[in-house]
Short mmCIF file of C-alpha atoms in Angstrom, two decimals:
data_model
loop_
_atom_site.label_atom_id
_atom_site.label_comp_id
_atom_site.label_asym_id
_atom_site.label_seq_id
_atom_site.Cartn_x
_atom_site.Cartn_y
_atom_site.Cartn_z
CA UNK A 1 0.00 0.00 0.00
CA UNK A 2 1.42 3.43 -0.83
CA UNK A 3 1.79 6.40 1.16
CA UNK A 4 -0.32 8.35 -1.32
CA UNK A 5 -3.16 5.70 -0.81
CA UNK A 6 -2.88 5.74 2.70
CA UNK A 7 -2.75 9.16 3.26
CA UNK A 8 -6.02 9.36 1.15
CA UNK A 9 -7.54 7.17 3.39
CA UNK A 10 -6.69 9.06 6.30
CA UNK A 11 -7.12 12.25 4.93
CA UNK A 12 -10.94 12.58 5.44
CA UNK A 13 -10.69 11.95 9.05
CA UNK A 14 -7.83 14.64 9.73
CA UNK A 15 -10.82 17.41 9.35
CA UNK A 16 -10.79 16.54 13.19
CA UNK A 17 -7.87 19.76 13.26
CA UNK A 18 -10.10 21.72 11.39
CA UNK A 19 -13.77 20.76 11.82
CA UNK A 20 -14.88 19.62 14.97
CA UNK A 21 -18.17 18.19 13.71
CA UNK A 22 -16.54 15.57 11.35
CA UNK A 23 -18.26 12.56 10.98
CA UNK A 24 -14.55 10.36 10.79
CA UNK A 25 -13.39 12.01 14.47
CA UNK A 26 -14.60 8.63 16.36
CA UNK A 27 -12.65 6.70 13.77
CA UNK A 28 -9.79 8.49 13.51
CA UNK A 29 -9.46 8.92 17.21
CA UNK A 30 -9.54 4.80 17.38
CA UNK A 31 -7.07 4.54 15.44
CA UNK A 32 -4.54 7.41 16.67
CA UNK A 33 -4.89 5.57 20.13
CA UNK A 34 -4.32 2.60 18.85
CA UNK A 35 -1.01 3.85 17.47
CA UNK A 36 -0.03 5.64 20.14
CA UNK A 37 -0.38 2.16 22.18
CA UNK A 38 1.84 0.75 19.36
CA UNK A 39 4.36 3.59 20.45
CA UNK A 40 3.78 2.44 23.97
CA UNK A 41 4.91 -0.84 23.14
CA UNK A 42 7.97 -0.50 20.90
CA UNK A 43 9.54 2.61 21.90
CA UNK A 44 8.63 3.79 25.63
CA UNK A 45 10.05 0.31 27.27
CA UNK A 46 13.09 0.58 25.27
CA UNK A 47 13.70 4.49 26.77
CA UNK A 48 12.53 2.96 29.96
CA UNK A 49 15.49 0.32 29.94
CA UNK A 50 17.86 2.51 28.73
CA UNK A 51 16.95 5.20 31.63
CA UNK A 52 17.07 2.50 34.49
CA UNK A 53 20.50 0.81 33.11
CA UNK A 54 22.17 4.91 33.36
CA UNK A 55 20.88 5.11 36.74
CA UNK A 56 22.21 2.06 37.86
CA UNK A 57 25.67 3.20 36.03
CA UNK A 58 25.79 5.81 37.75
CA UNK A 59 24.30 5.95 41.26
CA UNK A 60 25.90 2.43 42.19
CA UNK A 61 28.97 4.38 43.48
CA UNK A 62 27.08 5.08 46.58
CA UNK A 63 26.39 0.72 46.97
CA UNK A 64 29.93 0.29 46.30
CA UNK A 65 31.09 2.85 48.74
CA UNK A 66 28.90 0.78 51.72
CA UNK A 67 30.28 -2.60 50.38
CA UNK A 68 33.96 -1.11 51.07
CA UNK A 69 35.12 0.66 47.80
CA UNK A 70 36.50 3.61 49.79
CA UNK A 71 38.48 1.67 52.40
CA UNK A 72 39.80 -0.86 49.39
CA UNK A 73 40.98 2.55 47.06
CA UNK A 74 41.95 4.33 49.89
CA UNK A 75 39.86 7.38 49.84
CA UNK A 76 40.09 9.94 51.88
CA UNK A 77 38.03 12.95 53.49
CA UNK A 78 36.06 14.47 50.77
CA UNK A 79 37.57 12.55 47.93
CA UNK A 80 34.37 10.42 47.51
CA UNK A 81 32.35 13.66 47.08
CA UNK A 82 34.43 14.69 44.29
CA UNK A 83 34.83 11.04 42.27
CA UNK A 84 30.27 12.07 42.69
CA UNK A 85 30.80 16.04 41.73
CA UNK A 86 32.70 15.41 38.62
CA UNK A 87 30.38 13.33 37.09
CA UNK A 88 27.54 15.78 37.08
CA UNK A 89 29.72 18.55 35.47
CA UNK A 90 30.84 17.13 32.06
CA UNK A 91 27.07 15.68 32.40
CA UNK A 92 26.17 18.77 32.04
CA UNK A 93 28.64 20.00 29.17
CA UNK A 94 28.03 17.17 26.99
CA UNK A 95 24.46 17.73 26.87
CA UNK A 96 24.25 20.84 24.45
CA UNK A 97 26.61 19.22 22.10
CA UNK A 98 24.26 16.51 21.85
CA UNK A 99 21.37 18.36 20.11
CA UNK A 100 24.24 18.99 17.31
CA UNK A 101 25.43 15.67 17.28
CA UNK A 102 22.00 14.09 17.27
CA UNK A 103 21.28 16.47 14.39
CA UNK A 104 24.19 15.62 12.37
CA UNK A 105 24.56 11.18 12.86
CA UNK A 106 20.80 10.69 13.92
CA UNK A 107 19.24 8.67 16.72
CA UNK A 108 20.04 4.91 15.61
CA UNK A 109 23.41 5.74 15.68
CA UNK A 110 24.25 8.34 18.92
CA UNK A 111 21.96 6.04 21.30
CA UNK A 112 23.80 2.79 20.99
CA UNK A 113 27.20 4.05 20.49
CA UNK A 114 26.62 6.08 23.85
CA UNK A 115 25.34 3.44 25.62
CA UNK A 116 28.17 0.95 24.45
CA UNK A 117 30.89 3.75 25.40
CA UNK A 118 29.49 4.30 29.25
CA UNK A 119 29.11 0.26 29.50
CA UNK A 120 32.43 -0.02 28.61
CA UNK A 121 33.74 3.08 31.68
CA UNK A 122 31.32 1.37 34.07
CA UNK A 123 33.19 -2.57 33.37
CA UNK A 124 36.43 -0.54 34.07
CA UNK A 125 35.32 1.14 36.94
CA UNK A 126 35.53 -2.51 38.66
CA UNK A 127 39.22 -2.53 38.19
CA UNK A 128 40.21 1.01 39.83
CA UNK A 129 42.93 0.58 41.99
CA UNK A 130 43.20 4.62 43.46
CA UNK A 131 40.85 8.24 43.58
CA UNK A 132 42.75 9.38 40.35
CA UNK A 133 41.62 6.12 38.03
CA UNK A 134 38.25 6.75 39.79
CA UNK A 135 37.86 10.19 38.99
CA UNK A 136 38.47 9.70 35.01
CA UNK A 137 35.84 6.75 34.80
CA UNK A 138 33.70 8.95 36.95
CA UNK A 139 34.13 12.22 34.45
CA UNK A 140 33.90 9.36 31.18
CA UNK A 141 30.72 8.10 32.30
CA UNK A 142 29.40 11.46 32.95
CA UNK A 143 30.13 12.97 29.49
CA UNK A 144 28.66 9.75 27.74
CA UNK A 145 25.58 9.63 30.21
CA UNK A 146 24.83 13.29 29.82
CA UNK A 147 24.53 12.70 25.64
CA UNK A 148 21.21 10.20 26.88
CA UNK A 149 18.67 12.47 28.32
CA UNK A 150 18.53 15.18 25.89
CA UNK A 151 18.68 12.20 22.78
CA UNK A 152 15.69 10.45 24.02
CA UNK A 153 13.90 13.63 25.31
CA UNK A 154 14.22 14.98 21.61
CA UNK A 155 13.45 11.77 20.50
CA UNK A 156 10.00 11.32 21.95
CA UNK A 157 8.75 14.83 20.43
CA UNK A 158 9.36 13.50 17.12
CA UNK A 159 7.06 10.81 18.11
CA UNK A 160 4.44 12.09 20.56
CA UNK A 161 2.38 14.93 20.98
CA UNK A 162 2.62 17.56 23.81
CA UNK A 163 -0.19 16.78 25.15
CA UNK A 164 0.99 13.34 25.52
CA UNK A 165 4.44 13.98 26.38
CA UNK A 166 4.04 13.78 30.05
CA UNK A 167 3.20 10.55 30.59
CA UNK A 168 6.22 8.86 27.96
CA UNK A 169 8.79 11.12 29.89
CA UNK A 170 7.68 9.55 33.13
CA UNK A 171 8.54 6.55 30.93
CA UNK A 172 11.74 7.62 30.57
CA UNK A 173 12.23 7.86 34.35
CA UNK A 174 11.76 4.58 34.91
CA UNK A 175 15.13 6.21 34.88
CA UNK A 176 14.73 9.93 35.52
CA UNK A 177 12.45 9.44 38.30
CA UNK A 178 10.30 6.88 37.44
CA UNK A 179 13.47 5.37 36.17
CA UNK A 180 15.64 6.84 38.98
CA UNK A 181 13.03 5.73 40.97
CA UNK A 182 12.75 1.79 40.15
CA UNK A 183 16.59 1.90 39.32
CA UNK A 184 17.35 2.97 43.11
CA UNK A 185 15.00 -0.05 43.82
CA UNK A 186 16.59 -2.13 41.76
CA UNK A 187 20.05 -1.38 42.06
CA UNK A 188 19.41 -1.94 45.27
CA UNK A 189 18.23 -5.01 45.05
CA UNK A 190 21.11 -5.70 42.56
CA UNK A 191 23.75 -4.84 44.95
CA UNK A 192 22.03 -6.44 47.88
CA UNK A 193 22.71 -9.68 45.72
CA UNK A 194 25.83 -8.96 44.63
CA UNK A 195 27.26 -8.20 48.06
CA UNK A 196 27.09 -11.94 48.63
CA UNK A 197 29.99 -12.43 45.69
CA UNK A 198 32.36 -10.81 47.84
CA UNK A 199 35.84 -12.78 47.20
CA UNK A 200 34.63 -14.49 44.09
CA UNK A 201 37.60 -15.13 41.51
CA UNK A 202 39.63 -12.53 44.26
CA UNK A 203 37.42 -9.83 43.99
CA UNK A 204 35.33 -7.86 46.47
CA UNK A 205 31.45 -7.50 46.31
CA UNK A 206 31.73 -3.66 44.90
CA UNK A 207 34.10 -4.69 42.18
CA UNK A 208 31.37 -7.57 40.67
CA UNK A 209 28.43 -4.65 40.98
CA UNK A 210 30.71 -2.68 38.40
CA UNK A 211 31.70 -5.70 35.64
CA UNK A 212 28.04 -7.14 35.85
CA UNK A 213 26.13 -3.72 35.57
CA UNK A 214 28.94 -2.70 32.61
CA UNK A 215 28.20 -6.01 30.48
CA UNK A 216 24.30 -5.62 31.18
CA UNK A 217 24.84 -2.35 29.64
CA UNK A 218 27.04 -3.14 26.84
CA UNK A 219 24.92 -6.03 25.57
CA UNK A 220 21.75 -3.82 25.57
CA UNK A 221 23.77 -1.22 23.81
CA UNK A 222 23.92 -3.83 20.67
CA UNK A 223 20.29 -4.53 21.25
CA UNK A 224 19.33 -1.03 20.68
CA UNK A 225 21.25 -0.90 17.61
CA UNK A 226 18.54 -3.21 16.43
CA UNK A 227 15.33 -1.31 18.14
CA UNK A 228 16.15 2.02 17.95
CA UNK A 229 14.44 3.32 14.74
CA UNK A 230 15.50 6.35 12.57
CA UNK A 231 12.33 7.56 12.00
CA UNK A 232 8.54 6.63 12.08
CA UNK A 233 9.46 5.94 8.06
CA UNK A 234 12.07 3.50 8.27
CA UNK A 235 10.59 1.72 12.14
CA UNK A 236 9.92 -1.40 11.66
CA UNK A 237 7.28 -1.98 13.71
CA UNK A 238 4.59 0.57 11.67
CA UNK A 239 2.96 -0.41 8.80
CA UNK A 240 1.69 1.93 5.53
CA UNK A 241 -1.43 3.16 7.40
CA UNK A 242 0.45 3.64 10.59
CA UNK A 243 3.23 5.89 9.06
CA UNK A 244 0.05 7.70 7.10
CA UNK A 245 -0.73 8.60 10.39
CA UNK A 246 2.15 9.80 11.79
CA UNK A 247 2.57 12.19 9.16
CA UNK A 248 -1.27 13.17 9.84
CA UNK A 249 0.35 13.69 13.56
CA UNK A 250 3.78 15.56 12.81
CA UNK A 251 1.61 18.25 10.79
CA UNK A 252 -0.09 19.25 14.48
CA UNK A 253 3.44 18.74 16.25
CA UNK A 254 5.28 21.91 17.39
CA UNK A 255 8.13 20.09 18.34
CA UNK A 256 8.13 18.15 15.34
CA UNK A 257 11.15 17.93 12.90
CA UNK A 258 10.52 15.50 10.55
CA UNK A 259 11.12 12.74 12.74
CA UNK A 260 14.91 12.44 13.33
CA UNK A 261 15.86 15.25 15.21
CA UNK A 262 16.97 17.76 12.50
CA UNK A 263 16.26 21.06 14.07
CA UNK A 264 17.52 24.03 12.73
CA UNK A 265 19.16 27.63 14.19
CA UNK A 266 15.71 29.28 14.26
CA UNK A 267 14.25 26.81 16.87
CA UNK A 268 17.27 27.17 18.81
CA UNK A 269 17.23 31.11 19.20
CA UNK A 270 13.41 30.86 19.38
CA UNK A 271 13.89 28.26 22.45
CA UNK A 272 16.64 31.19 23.38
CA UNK A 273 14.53 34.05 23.43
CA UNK A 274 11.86 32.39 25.73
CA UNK A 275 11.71 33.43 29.36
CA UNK A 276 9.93 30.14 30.11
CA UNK A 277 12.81 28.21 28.65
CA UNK A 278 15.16 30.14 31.00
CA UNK A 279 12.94 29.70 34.07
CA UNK A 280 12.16 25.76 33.51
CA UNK A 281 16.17 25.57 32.69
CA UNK A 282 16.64 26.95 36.54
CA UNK A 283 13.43 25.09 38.49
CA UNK A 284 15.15 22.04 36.44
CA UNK A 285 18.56 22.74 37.51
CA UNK A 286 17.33 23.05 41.81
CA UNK A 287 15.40 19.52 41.27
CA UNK A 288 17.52 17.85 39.66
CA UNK A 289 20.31 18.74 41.83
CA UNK A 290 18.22 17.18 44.79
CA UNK A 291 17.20 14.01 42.80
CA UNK A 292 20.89 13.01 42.38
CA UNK A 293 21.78 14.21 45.71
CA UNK A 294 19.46 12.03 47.36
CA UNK A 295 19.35 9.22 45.04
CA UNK A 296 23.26 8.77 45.13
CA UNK A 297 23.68 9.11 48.71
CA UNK A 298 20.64 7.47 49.72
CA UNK A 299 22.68 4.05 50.96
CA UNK A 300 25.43 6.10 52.25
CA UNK A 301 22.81 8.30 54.37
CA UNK A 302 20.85 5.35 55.97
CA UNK A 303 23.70 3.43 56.73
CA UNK A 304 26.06 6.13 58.36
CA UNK A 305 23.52 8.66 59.08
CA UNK A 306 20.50 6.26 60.39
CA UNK A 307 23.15 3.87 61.19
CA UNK A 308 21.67 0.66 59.71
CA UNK A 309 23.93 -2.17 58.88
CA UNK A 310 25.28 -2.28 55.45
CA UNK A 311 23.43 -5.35 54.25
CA UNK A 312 20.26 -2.91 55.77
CA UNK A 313 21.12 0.13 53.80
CA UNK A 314 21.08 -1.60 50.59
CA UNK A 315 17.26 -2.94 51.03
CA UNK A 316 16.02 0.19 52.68
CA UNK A 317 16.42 1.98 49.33
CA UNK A 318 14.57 -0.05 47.69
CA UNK A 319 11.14 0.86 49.21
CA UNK A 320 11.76 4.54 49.48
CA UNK A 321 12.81 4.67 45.66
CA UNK A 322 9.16 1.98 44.67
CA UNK A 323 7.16 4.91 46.90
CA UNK A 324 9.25 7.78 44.34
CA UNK A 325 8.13 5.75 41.35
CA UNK A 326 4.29 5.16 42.42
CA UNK A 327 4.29 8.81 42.69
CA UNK A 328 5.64 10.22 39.93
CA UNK A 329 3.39 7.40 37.39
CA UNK A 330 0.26 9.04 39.46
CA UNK A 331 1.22 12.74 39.55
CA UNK A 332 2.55 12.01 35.03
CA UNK A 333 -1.06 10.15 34.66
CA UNK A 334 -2.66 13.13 36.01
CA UNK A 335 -0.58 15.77 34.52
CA UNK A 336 -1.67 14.48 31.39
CA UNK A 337 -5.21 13.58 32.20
CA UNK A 338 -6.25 16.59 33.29
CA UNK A 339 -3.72 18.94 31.31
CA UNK A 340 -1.79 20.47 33.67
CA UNK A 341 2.39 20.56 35.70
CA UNK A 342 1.77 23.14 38.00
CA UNK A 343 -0.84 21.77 40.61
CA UNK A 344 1.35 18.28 40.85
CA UNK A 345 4.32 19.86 41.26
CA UNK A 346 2.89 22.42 43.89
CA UNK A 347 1.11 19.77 46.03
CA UNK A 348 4.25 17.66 46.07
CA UNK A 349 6.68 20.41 46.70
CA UNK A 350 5.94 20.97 50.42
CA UNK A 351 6.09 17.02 51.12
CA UNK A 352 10.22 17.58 50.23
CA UNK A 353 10.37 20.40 52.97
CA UNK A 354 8.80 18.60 55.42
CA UNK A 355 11.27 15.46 55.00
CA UNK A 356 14.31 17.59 54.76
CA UNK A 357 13.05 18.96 57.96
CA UNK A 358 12.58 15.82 59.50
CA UNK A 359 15.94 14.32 58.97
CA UNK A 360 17.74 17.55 60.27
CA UNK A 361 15.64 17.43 63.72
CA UNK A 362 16.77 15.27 66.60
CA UNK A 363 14.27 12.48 66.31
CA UNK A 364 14.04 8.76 66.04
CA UNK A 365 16.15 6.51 62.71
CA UNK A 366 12.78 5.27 62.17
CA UNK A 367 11.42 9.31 61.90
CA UNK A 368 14.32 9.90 59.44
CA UNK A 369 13.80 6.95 57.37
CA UNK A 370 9.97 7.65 57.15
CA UNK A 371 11.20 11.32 55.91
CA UNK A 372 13.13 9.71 53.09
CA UNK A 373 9.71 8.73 51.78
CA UNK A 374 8.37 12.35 51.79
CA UNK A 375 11.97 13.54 50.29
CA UNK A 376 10.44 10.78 47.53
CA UNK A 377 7.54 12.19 47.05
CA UNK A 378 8.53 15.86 45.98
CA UNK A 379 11.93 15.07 44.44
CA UNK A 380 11.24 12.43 41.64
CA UNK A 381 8.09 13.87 40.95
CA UNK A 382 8.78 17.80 40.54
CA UNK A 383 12.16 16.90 38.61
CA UNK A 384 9.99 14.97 35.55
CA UNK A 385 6.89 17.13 36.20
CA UNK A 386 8.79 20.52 34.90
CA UNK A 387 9.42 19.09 32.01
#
């Protein structure tokens, strides 16, 4: 079936843009849900699993640093802080140069080679031997890591709509919070298991959480060379009516760009010359630098700040981050539901005070640990939610 044929077909039913009393809406409606579920299915758990392996790349420094890294690399004072700092800055730097790269090589090519390259810097990680071999895997994986967000963030708006945006970006945080949320469980979980290896082939527990997380990584990275499509074109999971329909779509698509991120000067200075750009970049910048706060230094917290055992501290994340998750599907299903960020992301907010409060006063472990939850609650929620 040709395009031309299909888009004929289809064409009729698009009057739903222009004339709301078209008697093709119902139809057309059925079948732009059912290809949005079709999106659901191929692309959202492959963002989803690509979000959740990062997180686990990155935040299991703070497992490994309760399972004995520190002692076994001999760090000292604040050196631990800085192996976490440095990561987050060339994060940062490498992710404008990704909206040019992305541009230029596409997203079937930038995802998986990323993905293979911080694989490969998290498998080495397991063989550091002092703070300054740490600090270079930790500033590697940060500049490869930070090209991941912004790909798959552009990469959804050539496939979704704004209105429906919400709820595929809490996809994505099942990694960035949902995400960070279910990879703090599950890294936790992980590590938990893996802290039973300790001494296997000579090697401590920490060491194995590094070389087992890096080759889960870079075989998924060769998966997604496979199931990361170009465009809605060339995907191989739509057929002729389905593409017919996402060029129906990308006509009604602000963000759109023909499907594989080619985005020109104009939309840059246009996003540029937006005050709401500016103040999103700076709400985004204050969550997210609680989200990785908390989320790295969870274990570290509950085992030397609610002092907790270690073997404790690595399943008492795993709750908290399962409660961060549950929140942060609910407040992205309602978002989008009812159309709006800013009443989630207000009713949340306060939640985050209160726990921050909590854990400063002089009360109970059990008080603290209950505050992590309410630290949960605001943190992965606001972070996606401003999006």
């Amino acid at each position: 079936m040709t395009a031309s044929v299909t888009d004929e077909k289809l064409g009729v039913g698009f009057q739903e843009y222009t004339d709301g009393e078209s008697v093709h809406d119902a139809a057309l409606k059925k079948k732009e849900a059912a290809l949005v579920r079709k999106l659901d299915c191929f692309i959202a758990p492959v963002m989803m699993l690509l979000m959740l392996i990062s997180y686990l790349d990155r935040g299991n420094i703070g497992f490994a640093a309760t399972q004995g890294m520190t002692e076994d690399i001999g760090l000292k004072g604040s050196q631990l802080n800085t192996a976490v700092s440095v990561f987050y800055i060339f994060y940062i730097l490498a992710e404008f140069p990704t909206s040019i790269l992305v541009k230029r090589l596409q997203f079937n090519r930038v995802i998986p080679t990323i993905t293979f390259c911080w694989g490969i810097v998290c498998l080495c990680t397991g063989f550091v031997h002092g703070f300054g071999a740490l600090v270079v895997t930790r500033i590697l994986l940060g500049f490869f890591e930070g090209c991941l967000f912004p790909s798959m963030t552009l990469f959804l708006c050539n496939w979704y709509k704004r209105e429906e945006l919400a709820m595929r970006v809490s996809y994505l945080f099942s990694g960035l919070p949902v995400a960070s949320a279910l990879s703090g469980a599950f890294g936790g979980l992980l590590a938990w298991a893996i802290l039973y290896m300790d001494g296997v082939s000579g090697y401590p527990g920490w060491r194995w959480l590094y070389i087992i997380e890096g080759i889960i990584t870079v075989i998924w990275a060769g998966i997604c060379i496979f199931v990361v499509p170009k465009n809605y074109e060339t995907a191989y999971f739509l057929n002729d009516v389905d593409k017919s329909l996402m060029r129906r779509r990308a006509e009604h698509m602000e963000a759109y760009s023909g499907g594989s991120g080619h985005y020109g000067k104009k939309d840059i200075k246009e996003a540029a010359n937006d005050i709401k750009s500016w103040l999103h970049g700076v709400i985004q910048i204050a969550v997210v630098t609680i989200l990785y706060g908390f989320g790295t230094f969870l274990p570290i917290i509950i085992k030397n700040g609610f002092h907790y055992s270690t073997v404790q501290a690595q399943y008492l994340v795993i709750p908290v981050n399962l409660w961060g998750a549950l929140v942060y599907g609910v407040g992205a299903f309602l978002s989008d539901r009812y159309q709006t960020r800013f009443i989630p992301l207000v009713i949340c907010a306060p939640f985050g005070i209160a726990g921050y409060a909590v854990c400063l006063a002089p009360v109970s472990a059990g008080a603290q640990y209950f505050a992590t939850y309410l630290i949960a609650t605001a943190c992965f929620l606001c972070t996606g939610g401003n999006m």
